[in-house]
mmCIF file of C-alpha atoms in Angstrom:
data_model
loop_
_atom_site.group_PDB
_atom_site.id
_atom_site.type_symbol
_atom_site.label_atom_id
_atom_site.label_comp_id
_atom_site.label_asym_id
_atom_site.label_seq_id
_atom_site.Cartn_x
_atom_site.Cartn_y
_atom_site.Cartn_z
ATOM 1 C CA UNK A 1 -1.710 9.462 -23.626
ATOM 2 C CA UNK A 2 1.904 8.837 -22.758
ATOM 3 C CA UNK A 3 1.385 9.108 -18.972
ATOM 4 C CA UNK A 4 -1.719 6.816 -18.904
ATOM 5 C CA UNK A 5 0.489 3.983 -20.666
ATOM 6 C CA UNK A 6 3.299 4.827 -18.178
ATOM 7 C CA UNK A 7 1.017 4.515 -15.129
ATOM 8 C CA UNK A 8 -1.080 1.237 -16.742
ATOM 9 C CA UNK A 9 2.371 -0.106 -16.831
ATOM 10 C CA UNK A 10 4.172 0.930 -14.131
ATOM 11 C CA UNK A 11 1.348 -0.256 -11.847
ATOM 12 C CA UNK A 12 1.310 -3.764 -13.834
ATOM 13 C CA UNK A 13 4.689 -3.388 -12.375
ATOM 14 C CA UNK A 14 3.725 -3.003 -8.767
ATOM 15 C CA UNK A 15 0.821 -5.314 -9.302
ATOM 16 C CA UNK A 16 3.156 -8.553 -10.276
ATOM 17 C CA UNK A 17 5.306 -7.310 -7.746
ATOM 18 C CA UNK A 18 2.881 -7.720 -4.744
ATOM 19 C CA UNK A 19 1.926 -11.191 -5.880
ATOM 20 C CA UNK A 20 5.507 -12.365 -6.745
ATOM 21 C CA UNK A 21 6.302 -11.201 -3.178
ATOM 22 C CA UNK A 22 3.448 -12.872 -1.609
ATOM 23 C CA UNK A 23 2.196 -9.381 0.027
ATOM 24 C CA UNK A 24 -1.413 -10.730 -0.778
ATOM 25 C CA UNK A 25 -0.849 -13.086 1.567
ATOM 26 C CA UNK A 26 -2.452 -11.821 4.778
ATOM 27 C CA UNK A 27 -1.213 -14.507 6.580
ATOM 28 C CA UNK A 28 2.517 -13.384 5.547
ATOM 29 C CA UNK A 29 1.718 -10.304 6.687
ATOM 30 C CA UNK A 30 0.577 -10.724 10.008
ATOM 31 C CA UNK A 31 3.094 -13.333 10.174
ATOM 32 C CA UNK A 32 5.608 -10.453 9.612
ATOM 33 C CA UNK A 33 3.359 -7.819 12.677
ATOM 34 C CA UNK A 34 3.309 -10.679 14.768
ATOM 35 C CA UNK A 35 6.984 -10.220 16.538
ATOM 36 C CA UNK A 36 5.797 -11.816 19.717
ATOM 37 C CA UNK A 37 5.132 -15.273 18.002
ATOM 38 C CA UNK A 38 6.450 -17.317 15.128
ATOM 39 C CA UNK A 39 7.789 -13.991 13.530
ATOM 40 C CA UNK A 40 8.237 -13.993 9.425
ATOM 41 C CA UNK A 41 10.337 -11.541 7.951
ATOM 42 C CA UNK A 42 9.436 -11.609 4.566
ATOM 43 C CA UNK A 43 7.480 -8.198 4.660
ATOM 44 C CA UNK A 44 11.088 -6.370 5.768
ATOM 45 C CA UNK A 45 12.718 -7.904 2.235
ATOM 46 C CA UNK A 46 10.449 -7.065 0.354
ATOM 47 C CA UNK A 47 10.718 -3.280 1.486
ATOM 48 C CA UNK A 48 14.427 -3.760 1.029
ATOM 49 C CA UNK A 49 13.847 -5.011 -2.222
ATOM 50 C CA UNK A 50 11.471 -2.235 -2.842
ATOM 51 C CA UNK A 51 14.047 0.849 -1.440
ATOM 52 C CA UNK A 52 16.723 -1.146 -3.566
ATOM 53 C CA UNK A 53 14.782 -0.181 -6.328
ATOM 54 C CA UNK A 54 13.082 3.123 -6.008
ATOM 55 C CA UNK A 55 16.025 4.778 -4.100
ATOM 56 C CA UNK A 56 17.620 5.238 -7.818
ATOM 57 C CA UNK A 57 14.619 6.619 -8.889
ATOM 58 C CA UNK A 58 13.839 9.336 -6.620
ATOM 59 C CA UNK A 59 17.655 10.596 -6.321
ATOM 60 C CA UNK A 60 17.457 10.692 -10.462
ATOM 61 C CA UNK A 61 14.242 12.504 -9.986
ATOM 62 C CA UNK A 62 15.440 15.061 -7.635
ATOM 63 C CA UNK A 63 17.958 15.828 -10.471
ATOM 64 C CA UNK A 64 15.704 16.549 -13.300
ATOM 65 C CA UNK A 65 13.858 19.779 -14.040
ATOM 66 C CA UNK A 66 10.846 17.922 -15.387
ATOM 67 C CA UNK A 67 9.571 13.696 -15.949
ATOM 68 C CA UNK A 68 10.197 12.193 -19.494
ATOM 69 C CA UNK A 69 6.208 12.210 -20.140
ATOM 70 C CA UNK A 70 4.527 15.006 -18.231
ATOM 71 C CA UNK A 71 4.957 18.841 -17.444
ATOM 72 C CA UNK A 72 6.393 18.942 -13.537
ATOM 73 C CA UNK A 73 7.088 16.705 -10.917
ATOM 74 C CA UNK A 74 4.466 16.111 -8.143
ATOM 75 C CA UNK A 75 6.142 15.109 -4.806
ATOM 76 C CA UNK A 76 4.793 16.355 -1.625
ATOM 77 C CA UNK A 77 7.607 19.174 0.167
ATOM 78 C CA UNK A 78 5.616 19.108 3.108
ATOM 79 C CA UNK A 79 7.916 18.113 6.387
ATOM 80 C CA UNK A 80 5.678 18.882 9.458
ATOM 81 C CA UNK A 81 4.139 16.178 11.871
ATOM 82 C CA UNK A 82 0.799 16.850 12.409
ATOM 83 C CA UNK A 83 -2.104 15.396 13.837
ATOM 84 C CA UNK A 84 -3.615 14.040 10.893
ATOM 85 C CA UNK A 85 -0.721 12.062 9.991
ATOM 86 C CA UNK A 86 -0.292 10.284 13.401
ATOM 87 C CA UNK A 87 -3.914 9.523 13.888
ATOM 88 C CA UNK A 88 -4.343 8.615 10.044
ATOM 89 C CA UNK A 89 -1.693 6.463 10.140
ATOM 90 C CA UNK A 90 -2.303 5.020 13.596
ATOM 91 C CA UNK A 91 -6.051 4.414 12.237
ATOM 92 C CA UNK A 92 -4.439 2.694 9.221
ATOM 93 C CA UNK A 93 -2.230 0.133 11.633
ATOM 94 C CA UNK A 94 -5.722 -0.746 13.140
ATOM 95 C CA UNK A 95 -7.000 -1.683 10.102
ATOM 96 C CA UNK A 96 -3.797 -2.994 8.789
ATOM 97 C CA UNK A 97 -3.299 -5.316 11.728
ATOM 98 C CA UNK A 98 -7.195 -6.352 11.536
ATOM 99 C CA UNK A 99 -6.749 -8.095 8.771
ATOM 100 C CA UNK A 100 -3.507 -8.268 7.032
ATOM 101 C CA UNK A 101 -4.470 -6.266 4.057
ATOM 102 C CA UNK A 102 -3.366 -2.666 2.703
ATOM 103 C CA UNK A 103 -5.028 -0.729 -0.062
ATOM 104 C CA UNK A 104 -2.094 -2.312 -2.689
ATOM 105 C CA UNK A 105 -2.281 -5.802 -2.113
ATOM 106 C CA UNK A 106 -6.157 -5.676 -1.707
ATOM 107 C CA UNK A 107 -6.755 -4.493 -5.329
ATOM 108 C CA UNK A 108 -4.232 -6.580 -6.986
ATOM 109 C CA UNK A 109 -5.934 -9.618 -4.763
ATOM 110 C CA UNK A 110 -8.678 -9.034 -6.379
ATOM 111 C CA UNK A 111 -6.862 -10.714 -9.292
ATOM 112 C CA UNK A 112 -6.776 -13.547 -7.436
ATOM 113 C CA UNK A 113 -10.048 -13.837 -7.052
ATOM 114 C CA UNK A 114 -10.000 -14.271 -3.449
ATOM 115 C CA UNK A 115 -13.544 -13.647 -1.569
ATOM 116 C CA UNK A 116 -11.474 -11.582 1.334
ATOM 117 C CA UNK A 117 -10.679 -8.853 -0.872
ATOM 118 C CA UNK A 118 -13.600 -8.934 -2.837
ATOM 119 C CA UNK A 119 -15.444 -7.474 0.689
ATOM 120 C CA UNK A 120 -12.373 -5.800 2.041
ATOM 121 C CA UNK A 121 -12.025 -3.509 -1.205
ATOM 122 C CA UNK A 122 -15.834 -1.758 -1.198
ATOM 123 C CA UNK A 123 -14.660 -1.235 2.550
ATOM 124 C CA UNK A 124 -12.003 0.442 1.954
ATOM 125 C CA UNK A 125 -13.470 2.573 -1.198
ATOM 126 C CA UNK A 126 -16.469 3.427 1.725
ATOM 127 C CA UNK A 127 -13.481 4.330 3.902
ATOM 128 C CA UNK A 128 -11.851 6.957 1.185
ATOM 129 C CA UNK A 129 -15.336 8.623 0.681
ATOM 130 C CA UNK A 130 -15.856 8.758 4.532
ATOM 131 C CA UNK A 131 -12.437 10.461 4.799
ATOM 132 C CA UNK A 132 -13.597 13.134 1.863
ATOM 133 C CA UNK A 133 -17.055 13.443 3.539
ATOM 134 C CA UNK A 134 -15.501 14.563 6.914
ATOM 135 C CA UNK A 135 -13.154 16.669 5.752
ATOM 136 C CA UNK A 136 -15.901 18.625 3.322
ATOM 137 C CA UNK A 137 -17.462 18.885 7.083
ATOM 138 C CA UNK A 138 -14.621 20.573 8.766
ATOM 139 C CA UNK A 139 -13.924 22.863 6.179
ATOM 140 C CA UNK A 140 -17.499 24.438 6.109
ATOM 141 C CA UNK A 141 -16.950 24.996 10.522
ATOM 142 C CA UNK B 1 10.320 -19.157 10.445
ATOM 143 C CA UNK B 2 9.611 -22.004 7.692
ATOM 144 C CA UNK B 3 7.269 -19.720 5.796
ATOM 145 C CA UNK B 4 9.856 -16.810 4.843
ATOM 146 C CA UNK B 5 10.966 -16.042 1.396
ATOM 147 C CA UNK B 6 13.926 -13.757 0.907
ATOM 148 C CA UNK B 7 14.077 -14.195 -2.728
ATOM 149 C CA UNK B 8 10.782 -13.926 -3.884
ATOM 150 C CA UNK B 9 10.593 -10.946 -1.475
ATOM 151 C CA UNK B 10 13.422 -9.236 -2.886
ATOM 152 C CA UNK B 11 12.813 -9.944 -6.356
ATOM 153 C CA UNK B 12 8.678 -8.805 -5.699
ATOM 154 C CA UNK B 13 10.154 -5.765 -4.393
ATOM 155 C CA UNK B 14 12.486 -5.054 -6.727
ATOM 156 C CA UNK B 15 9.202 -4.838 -9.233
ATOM 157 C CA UNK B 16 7.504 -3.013 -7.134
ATOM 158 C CA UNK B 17 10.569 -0.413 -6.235
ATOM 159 C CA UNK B 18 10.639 -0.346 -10.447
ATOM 160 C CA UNK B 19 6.932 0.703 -10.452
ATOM 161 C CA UNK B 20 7.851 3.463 -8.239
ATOM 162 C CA UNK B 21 11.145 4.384 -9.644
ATOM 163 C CA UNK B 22 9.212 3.927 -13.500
ATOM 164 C CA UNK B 23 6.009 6.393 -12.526
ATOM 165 C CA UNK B 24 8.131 9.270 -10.941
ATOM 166 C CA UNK B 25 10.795 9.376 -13.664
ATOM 167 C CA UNK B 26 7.662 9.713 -16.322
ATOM 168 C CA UNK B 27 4.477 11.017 -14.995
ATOM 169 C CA UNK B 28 6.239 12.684 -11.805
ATOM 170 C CA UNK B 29 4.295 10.971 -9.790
ATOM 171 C CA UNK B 30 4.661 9.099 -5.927
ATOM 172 C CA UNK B 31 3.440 5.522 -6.584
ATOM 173 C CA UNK B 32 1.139 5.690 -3.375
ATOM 174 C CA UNK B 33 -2.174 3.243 -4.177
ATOM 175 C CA UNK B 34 -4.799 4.775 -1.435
ATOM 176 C CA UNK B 35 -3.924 8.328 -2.872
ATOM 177 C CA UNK B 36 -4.262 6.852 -6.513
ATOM 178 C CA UNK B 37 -7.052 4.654 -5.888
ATOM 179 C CA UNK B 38 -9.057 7.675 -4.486
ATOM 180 C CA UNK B 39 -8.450 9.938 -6.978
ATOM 181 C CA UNK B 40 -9.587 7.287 -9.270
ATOM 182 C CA UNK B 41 -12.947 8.986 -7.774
ATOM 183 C CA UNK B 42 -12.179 12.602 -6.538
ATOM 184 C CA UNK B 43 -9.782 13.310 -9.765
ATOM 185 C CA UNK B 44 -11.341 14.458 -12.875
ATOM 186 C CA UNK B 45 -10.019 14.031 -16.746
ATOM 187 C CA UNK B 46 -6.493 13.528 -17.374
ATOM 188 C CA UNK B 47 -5.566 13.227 -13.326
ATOM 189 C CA UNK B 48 -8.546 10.484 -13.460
ATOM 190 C CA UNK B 49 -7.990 9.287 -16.423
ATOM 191 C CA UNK B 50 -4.001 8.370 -15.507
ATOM 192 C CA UNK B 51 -5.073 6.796 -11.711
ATOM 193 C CA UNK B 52 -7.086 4.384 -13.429
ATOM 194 C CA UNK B 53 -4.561 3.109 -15.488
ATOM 195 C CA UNK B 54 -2.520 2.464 -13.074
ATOM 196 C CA UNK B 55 -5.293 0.610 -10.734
ATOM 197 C CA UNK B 56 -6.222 -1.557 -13.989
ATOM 198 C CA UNK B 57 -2.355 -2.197 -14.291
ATOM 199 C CA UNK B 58 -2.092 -3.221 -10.649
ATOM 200 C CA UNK B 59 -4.868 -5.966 -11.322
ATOM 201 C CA UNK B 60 -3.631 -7.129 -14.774
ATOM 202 C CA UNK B 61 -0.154 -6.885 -13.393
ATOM 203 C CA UNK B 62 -1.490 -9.251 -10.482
ATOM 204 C CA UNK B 63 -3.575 -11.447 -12.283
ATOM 205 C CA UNK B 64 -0.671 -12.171 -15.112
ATOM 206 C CA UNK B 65 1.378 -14.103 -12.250
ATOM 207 C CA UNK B 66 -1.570 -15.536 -11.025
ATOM 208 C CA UNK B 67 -2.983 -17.013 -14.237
ATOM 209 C CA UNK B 68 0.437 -17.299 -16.696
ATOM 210 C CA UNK B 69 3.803 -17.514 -14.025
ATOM 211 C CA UNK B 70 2.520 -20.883 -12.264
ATOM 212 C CA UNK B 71 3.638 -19.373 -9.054
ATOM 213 C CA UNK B 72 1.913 -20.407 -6.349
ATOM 214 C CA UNK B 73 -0.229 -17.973 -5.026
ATOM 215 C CA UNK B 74 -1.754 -18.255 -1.486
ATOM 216 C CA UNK B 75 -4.131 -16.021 -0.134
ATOM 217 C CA UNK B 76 -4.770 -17.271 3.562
ATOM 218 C CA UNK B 77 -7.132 -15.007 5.566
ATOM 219 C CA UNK B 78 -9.397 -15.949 8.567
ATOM 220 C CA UNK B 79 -11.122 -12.527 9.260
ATOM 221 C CA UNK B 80 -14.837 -12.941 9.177
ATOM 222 C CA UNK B 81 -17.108 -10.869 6.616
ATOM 223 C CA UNK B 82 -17.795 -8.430 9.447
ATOM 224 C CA UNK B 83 -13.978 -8.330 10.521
ATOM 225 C CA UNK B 84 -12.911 -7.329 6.667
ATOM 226 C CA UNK B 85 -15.273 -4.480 6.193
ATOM 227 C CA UNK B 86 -14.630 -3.052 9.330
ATOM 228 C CA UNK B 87 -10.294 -3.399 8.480
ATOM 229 C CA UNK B 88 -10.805 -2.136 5.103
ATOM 230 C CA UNK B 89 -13.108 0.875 6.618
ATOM 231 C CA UNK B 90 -10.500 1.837 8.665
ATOM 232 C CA UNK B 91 -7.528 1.494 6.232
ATOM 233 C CA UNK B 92 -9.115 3.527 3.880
ATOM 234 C CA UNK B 93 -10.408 6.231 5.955
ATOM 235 C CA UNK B 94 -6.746 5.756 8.065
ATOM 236 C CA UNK B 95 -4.576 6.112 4.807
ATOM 237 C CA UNK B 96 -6.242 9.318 3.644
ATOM 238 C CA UNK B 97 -6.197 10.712 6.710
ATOM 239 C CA UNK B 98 -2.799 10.112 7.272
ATOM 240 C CA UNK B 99 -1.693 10.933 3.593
ATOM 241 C CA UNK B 100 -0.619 7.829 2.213
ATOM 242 C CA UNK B 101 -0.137 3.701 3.479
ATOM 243 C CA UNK B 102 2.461 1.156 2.753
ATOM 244 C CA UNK B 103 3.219 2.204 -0.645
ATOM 245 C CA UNK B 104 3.494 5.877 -0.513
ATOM 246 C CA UNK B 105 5.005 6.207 2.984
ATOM 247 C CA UNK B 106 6.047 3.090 3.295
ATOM 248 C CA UNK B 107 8.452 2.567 -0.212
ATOM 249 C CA UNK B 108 8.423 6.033 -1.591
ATOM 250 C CA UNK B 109 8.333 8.259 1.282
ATOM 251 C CA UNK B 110 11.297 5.887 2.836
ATOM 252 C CA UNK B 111 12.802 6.409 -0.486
ATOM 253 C CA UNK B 112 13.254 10.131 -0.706
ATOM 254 C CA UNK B 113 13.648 10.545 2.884
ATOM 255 C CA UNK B 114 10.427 11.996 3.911
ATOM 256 C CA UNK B 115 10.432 12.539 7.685
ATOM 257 C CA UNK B 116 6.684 12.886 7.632
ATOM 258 C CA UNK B 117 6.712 9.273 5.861
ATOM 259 C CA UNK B 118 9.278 7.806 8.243
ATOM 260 C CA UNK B 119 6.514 8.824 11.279
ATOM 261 C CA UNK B 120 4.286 7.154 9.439
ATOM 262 C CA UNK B 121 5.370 4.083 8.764
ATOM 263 C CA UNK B 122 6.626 3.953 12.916
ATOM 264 C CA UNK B 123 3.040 4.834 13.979
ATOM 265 C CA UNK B 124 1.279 2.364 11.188
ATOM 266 C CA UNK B 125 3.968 -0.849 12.378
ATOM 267 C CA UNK B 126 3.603 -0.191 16.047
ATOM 268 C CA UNK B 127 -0.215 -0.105 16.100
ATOM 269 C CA UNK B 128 -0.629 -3.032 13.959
ATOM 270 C CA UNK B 129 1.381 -4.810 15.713
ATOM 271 C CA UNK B 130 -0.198 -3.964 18.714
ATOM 272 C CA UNK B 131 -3.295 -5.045 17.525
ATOM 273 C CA UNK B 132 -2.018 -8.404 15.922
ATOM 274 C CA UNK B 133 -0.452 -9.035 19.555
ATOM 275 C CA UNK B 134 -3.734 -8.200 21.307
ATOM 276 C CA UNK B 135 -5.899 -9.993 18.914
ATOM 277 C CA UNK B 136 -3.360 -13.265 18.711
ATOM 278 C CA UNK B 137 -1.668 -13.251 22.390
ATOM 279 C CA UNK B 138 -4.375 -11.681 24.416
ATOM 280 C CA UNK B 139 -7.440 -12.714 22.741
ATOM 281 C CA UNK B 140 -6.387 -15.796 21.543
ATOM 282 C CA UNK B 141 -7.223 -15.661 18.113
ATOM 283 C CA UNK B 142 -6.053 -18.880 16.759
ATOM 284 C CA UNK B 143 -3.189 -18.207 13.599
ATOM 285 C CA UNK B 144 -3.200 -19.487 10.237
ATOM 286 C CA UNK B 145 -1.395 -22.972 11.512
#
C-alpha cells in the first residue's frame, strides 16, 4: 500500500512538473528540435533541472541495500547497444518529431483537456500493444 | 528566442527530477512513463496495481496546475487527426522497442549514467530533429507563428 501512495505521488510530482515546465507544449518542443530555425531552449533546462534533481537520487540509491517502501531495487544493469535500442529509439524520434509529444507529457495533457492528446494517447497505447504483439511473434520463430 | 523560459523550466524539472529521485529511493523504481504506462496493461496485481498510481498521479499532478496554480498553460499543436495517431503509433511502439523515451532514458538513464540511455537519447534528438527540419525547412510546414 506504501508503494502505490509513493508512486500516486511521486508521479503527481512529475505530472505538475511537465505542465509547470511547459513540456505539454508541443510547440515548445519542436521549438526546442527545431535548431535550424527560431531555436528555443527551454527543453535543455528543463533536463538540467531534471538531472539537478534526480542525480541525488540515484547516487543515494546506488548506496542503499534496499528502497524505504519495497523489497529490492529495480534498475536495469544492462550496458550493451543493440539493435533494438537504436531502431526503438530512432522510431521514437520519428514520432517524437511528428508531433511534439512523448508518452509523459501526452498523459498529463490529457489534464488539460487538450483534443491533441486526447487522439495522440489511444495511439500510443495501440503502439505499446503493437510492440508486445510483435515481440510474442518473434519469440514463437 | 522570445518564447524560452529558464525558470519555469528549471523549476518544472526540478519536480520532475524529485519524482524520479522520490520513486527510486521508495519503490526502487526508474520513473520511465512508456515502461509504466504499459505495464499499466502487461503488469498484473501489485506491479499493476503501483503503475497506475503513478499514471493517475501524473494526470492529477497535471491537472492541479492547470485548474488551481493559474499558470498559464498553452497547448499549441497543428498536427492533423491523422498526423497524431500516426506520431503517437510510432512513439509508443518506438519507446518499447527501444526500452524507454524521454523520461527513462532521457532523465533517469542520464542520471545514473547509463550508456545504453545516453545512445538513446543521441539517436531519439537526432532523428527528431531530422524530421522537424524536413517537415519545417524542406516541406514547408508552416510553425506555430
Amino acid at each position: 500500500m506504501a508503494v502505490i501512495l509513493a508512486a500516486f505521488a511521486c508521479g503527481a510530482l512529475f505530472g505538475a512538473g511537465l505542465v509547470v515546465s511547459r513540456m505539454t507544449d508541443p510547440a515548445v518542443i519542436l521549438a526546442f528540435l527545431d535548431v535550424a530555425g527560431n531555436w528555443n531552449p527551454t527543453l535543455a533546462f528543463v533536463m538540467g533541472g531534471g538531472l539537478i534533481a534526480a542525480v541525488p537520487g540515484f547516487v543515494l540509491a546506488r548506496r542503499r541495500a534496499k528502497p524505504a517502501l519495497a523489497a529490492d531495487f529495480q534498475i536495469p544493469t544492462r550496458r550493451d547497444i543493440d539493435g533494438r535500442l537504436l531502431i526503438g529509439s530512432a522510431i521514437f524520434g520519428l514520432g517524437w518529431g511528428l508531433a511534439g509529444i512523448c508518452p509523459g507529457p501526452s498523459i498529463a495533457g490529457l489534464a488539460t483537456g487538450a483534443t491533441a492528446f486526447f487522439v495522440f494517447v489511444p495511439a500510443m497505447l495501440a503502439g505499446f500493444a503493437l510492440h508486445a504483439l510483435a515481440e510474442r511473434v518473434l519469440a514463437r520463430k | 528566442m522570445n518564447d524560452f523560459t529558464p525558470y519555469s523550466a528549471l523549476i518544472g524539472g526540478g519536480l520532475i527530477g524529485l519524482a524520479a529521485s522520490g520513486l527510486v529511493l521508495l519503490a526502487g523504481r526508474i520513473a520511465g512513463i512508456s515502461g509504466i504506462a504499459a505495464g499499466v496493461f502487461s503488469a498484473r496485481g501489485h506491479e499493476r496495481l503501483w503503475r497506475a498510481a503513478f499514471v493517475l498521479g501524473l494526470v492529477a499532478g497535471a491537472a492541479a496546475i492547470v485548474h488551481l496554480s493559474g499558470i498559464k498553460v498553452e497547448v499549441r499543436s497543428i498536427a492533423t487527426v491523422p498526423g497524431l495517431i500516426l506520431a503517437g503509433l510510432l512513439v509508443g511502439f518506438g519507446s518499447r522497442l527501444g526500452s524507454g523515451c524521454t523520461s527513462g532514458h532521457g532523465i533517469c538513464g542520464i542520471a545514473r549514467l547509463s550508456p545504453r540511455s545516453l545512445v538513446a537519447v543521441g539517436v531519439f534528438m537526432v532523428t527528431a530533429a531530422i524530421v522537424v527540419f524536413l517537415v519545417r525547412h524542406v516541406m514547408g510546414v508552416p510553425t506555430w507563428p
